[in-house]
Short mmCIF file of C-alpha atoms and ligand atoms in Angstrom, two decimals:
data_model
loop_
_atom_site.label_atom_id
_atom_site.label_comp_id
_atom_site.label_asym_id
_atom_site.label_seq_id
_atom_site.Cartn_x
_atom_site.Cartn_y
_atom_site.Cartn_z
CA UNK A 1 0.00 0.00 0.00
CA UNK A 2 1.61 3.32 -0.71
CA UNK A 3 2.20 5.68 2.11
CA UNK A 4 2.65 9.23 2.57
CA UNK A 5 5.90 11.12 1.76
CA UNK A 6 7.34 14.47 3.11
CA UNK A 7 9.46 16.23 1.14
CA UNK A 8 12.68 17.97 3.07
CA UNK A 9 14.42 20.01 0.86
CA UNK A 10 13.85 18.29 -1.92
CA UNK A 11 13.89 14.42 -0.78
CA UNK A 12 10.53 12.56 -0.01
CA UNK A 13 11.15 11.00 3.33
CA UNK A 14 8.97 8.29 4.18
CA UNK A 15 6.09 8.90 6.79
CA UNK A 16 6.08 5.61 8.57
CA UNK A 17 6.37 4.37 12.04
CA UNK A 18 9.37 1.82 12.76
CA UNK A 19 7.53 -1.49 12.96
CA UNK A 20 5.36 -0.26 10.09
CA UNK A 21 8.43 0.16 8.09
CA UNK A 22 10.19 -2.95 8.90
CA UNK A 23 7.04 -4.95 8.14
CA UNK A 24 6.93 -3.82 4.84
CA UNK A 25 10.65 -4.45 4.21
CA UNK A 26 10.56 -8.15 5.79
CA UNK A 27 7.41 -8.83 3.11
CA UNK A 28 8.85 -8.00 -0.12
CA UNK A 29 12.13 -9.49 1.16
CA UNK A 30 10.38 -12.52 0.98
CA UNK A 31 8.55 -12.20 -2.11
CA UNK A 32 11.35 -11.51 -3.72
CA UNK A 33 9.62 -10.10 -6.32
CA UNK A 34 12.21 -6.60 -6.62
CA UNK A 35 15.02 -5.63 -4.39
CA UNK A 36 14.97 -3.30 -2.07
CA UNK A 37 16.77 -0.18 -1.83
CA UNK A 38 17.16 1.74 1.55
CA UNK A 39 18.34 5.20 2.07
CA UNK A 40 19.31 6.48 6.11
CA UNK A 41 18.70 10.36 5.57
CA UNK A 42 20.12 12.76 7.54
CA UNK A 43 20.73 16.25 6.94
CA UNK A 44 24.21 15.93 5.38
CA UNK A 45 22.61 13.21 2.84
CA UNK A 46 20.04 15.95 2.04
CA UNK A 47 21.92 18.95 1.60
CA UNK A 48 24.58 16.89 -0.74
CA UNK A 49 21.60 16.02 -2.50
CA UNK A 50 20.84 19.54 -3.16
CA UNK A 51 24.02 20.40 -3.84
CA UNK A 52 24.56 17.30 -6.48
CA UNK A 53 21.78 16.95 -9.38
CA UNK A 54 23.17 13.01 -9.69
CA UNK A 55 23.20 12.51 -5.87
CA UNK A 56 19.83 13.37 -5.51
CA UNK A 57 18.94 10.94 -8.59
CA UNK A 58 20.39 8.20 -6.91
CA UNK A 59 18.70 8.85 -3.64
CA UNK A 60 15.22 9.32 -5.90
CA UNK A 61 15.67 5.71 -7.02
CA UNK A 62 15.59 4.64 -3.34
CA UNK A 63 12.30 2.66 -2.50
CA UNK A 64 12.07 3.77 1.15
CA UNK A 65 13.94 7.45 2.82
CA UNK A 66 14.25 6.86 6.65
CA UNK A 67 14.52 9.64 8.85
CA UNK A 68 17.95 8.88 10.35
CA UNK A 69 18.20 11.20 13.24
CA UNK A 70 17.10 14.20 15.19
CA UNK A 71 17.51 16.95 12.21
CA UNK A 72 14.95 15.57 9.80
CA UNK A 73 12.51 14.61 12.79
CA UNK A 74 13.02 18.67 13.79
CA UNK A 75 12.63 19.48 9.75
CA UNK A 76 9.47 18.08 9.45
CA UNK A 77 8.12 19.73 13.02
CA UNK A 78 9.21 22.83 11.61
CA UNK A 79 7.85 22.10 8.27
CA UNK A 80 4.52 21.45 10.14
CA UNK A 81 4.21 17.75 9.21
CA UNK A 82 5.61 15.66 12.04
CA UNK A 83 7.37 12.37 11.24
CA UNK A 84 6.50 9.66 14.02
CA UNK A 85 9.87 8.47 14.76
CA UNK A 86 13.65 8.52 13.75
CA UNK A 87 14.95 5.66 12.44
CA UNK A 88 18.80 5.72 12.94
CA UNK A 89 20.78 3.55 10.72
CA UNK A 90 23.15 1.86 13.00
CA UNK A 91 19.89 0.53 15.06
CA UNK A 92 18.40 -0.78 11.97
CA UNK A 93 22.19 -2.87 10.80
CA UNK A 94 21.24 -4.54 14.19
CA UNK A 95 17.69 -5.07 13.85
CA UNK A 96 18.25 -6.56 9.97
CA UNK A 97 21.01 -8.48 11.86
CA UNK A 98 18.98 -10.04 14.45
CA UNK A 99 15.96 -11.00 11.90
CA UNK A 100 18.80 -12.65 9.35
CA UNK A 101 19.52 -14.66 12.44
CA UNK A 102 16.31 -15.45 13.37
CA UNK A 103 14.84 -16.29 10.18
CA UNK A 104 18.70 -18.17 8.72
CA UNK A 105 19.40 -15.02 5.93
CA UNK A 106 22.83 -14.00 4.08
CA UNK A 107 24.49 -11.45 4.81
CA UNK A 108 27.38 -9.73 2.78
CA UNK A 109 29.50 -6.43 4.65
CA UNK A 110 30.80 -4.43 2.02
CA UNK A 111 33.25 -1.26 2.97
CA UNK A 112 35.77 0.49 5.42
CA UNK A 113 39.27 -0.25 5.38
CA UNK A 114 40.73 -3.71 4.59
CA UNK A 115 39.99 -6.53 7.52
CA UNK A 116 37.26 -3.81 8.93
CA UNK A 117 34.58 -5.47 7.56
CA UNK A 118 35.65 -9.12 8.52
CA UNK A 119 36.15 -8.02 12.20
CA UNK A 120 32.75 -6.57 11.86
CA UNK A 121 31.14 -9.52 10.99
CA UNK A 122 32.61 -11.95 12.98
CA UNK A 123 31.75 -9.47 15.65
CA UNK A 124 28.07 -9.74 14.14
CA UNK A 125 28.01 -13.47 14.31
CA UNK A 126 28.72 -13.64 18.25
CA UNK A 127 25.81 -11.41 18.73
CA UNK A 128 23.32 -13.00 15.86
CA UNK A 129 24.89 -16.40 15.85
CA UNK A 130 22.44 -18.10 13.09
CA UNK A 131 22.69 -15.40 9.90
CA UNK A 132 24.94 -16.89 7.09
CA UNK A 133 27.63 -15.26 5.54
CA UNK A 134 27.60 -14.12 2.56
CA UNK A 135 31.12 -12.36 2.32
CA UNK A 136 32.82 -9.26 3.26
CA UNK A 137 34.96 -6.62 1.28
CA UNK A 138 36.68 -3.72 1.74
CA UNK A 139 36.04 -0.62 0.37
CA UNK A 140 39.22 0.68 -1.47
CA UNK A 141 39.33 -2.09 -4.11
CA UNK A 142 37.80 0.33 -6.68
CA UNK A 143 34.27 0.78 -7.21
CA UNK A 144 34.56 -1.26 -10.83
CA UNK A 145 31.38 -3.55 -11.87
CA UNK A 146 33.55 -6.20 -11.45
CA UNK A 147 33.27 -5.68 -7.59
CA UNK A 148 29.68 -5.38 -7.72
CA UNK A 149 29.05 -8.43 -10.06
CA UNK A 150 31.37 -10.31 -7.13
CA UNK A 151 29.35 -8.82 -4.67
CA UNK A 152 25.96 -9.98 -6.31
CA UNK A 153 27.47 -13.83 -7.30
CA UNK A 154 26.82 -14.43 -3.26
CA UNK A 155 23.06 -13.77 -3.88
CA UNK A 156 22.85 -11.79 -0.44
CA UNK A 157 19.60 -10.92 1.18
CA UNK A 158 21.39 -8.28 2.73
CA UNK A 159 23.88 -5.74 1.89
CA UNK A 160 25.40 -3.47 3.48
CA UNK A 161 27.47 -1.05 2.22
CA UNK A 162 29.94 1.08 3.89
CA UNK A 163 31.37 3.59 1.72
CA UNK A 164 30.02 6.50 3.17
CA UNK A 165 27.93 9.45 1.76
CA UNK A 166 27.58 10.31 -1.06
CA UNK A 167 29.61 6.81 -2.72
CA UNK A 168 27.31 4.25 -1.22
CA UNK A 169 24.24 5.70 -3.03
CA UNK A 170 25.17 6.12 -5.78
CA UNK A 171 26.99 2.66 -5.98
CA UNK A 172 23.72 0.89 -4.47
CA UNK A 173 21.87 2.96 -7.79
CA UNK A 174 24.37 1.68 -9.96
CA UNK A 175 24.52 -1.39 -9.40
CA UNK A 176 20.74 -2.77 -7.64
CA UNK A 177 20.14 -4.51 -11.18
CA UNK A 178 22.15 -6.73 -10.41
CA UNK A 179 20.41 -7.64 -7.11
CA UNK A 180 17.19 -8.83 -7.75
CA UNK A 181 16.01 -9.75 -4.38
CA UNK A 182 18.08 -8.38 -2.11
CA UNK A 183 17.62 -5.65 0.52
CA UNK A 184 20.51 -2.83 0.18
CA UNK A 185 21.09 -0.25 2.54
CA UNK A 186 24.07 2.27 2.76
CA UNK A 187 25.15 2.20 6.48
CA UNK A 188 28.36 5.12 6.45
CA UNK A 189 31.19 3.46 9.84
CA UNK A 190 28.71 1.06 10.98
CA UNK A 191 31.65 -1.16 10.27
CA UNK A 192 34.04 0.74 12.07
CA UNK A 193 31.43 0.80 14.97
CA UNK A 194 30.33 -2.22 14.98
CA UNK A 195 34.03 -4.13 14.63
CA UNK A 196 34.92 -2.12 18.01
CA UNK A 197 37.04 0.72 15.98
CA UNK A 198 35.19 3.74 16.59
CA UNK A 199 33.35 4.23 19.63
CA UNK A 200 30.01 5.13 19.27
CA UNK A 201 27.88 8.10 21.59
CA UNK A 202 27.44 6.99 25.04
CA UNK A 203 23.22 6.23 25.75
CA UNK A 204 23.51 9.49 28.06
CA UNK A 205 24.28 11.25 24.56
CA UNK A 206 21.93 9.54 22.56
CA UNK A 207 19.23 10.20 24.67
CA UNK A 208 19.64 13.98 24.32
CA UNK A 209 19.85 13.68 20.50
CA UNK A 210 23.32 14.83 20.72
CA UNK A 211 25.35 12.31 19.02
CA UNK A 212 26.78 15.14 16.73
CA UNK A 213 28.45 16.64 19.38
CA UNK A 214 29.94 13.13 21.00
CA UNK A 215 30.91 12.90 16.99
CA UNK A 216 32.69 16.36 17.35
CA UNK A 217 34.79 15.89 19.98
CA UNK A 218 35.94 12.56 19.09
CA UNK A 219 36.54 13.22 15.82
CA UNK A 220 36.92 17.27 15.07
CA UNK A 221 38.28 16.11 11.54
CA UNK A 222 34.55 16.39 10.87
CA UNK A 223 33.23 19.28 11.98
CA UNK A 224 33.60 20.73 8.16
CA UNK A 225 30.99 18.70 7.65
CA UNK A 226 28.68 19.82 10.28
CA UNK A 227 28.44 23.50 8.87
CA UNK A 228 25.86 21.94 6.37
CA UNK A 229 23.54 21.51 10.02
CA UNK A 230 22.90 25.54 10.09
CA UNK A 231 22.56 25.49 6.52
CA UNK A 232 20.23 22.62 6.76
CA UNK A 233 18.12 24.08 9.21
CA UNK A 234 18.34 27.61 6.60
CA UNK A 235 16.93 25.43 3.90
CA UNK A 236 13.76 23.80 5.65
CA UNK A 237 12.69 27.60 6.58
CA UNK A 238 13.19 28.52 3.35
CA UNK A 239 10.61 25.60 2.44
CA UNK A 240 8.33 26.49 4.86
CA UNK A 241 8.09 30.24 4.06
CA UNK A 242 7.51 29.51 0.22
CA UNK A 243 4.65 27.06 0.67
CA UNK A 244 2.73 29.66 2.79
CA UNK A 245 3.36 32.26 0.43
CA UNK A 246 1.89 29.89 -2.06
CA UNK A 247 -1.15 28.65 -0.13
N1 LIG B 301 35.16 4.21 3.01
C1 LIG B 301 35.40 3.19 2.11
N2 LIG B 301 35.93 3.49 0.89
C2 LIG B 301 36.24 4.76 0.52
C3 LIG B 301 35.96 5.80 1.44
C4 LIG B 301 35.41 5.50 2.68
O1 LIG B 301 35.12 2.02 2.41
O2 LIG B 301 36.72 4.94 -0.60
C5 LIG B 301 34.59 3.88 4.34
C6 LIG B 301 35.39 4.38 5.51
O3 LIG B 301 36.49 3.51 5.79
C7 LIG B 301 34.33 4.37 6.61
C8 LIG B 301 33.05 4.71 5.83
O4 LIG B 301 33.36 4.49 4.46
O5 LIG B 301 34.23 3.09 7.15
C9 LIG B 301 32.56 6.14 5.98
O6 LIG B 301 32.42 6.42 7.28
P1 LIG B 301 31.89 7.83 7.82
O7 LIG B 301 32.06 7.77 9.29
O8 LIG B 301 32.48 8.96 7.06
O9 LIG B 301 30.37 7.75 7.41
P2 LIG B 301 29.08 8.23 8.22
O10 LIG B 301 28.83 7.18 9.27
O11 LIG B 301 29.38 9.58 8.74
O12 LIG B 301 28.06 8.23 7.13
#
């Protein structure tokens, strides 16, 4: 059934509660009628987006846009159209995780620097001991078709790819063809998270939806990339002023 959309800034971000969304994801996993092509949005995502005509293509070729975080829940509160609930993308590796175990799915980890993603998912297995593996790659081999038709000879039901913004997109629109039934789902250092690498937030920080900050202190190398917040925040007023002037 189709389901409402919000547009932020120029993305359509999927109105749909958690379990709502997951239902729908498990079921046409196992029809495998199409694959399935997931996109975590945050603010960054949407303002490269803007910013990139063939980024935002990519991203439009996405069958669900999940609200990953506090900054798109605020957008649409300020946009006047509430989204139920953020849906980070770290949680959701581990949810997909724990249903691959339960119900015996493949699994392939696909990014961060070489051995990363093998740590990772030997890390995954002690936690969700009955998902098979599919395989694991890093993510400086080159991004040739070669990799992806690799990638795709495993016939995963999941993959995860850990490339980062804006690479994993696009390389998930490239190359979903050759995935027919498989969920795909760009998931940025989940890898480096999740092998033990990087550290994420503590819950205290999390809680307060301030992650970011945890992220800026840790890791100032990226707080370049957190000047797009204010101009993020710019942007959804900017959207909200023009559709009253037009109503
Ligand atoms: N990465 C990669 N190949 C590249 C560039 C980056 O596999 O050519 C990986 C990098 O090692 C890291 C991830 O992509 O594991 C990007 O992580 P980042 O923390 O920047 O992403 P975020 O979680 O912020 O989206």
């Amino acid at each position: 059934m189709a389901h409402e959309k919000l547009n932020i800034v120029g993305i359509p971000v999927d109105n749909l509660k958690r379990e709502q969304f997951l239902s729908l994801v498990y079921q046409e996993l196992n029809q495998k009628q199409k694959n399935i092509f997931i996109v975590t949005a945050n603010p960054e995502i949407i303002m490269n987006a803007k910013n990139s005509p063939s980024y935002r293509n990519a991203l439009l070729q996405a069958d669900y846009i999940i609200p990953d975080g506090f900054g798109v829940i605020k957008a649409s509160n300020i946009l006047g159209n509430p989204l139920p609930e953020k849906i980070t993308g770290y949680d959701l590796v581990h949810t997909f995780l724990s249903y691959a175990s339960e119900t015996g799915k493949s699994v392939y980890f696909f990014g961060a620097k070489e051995g990363i993603a093998q740590e990772a998912i030997n890390k995954a297995k002690e936690l969700y001991p009955n998902f098979r593996i599919a395989g694991t790659k890093h993510g400086y081999a080159g991004l040739t078709e070669n990799v992806a038709e690799e990638i795709a000879s495993a016939a995963p039901d999941f993959v995860f790819v850990g490339l980062g913004a804006p690479m994993q997109e696009e390389w998930i629109a490239s190359y979903q063809h050759l995935f027919p039934h498989s969920v795909l789902m760009g998931v940025g250092g989940s890898f480096d998270v999740l092998s033990g690498n990087v550290n994420r937030a503590p819950k205290f920080w999390l809680d307060r939806n301030l992650e970011w900050f945890h992220r800026l202190i840790t890791q100032p190398t990226r707080g370049k990339r957190m000047l797009k917040l204010p101009v993020f925040v710019a942007e959804v007023y900017k959207q909200k002023w023009a559709s009253r002037n037009s109503n």
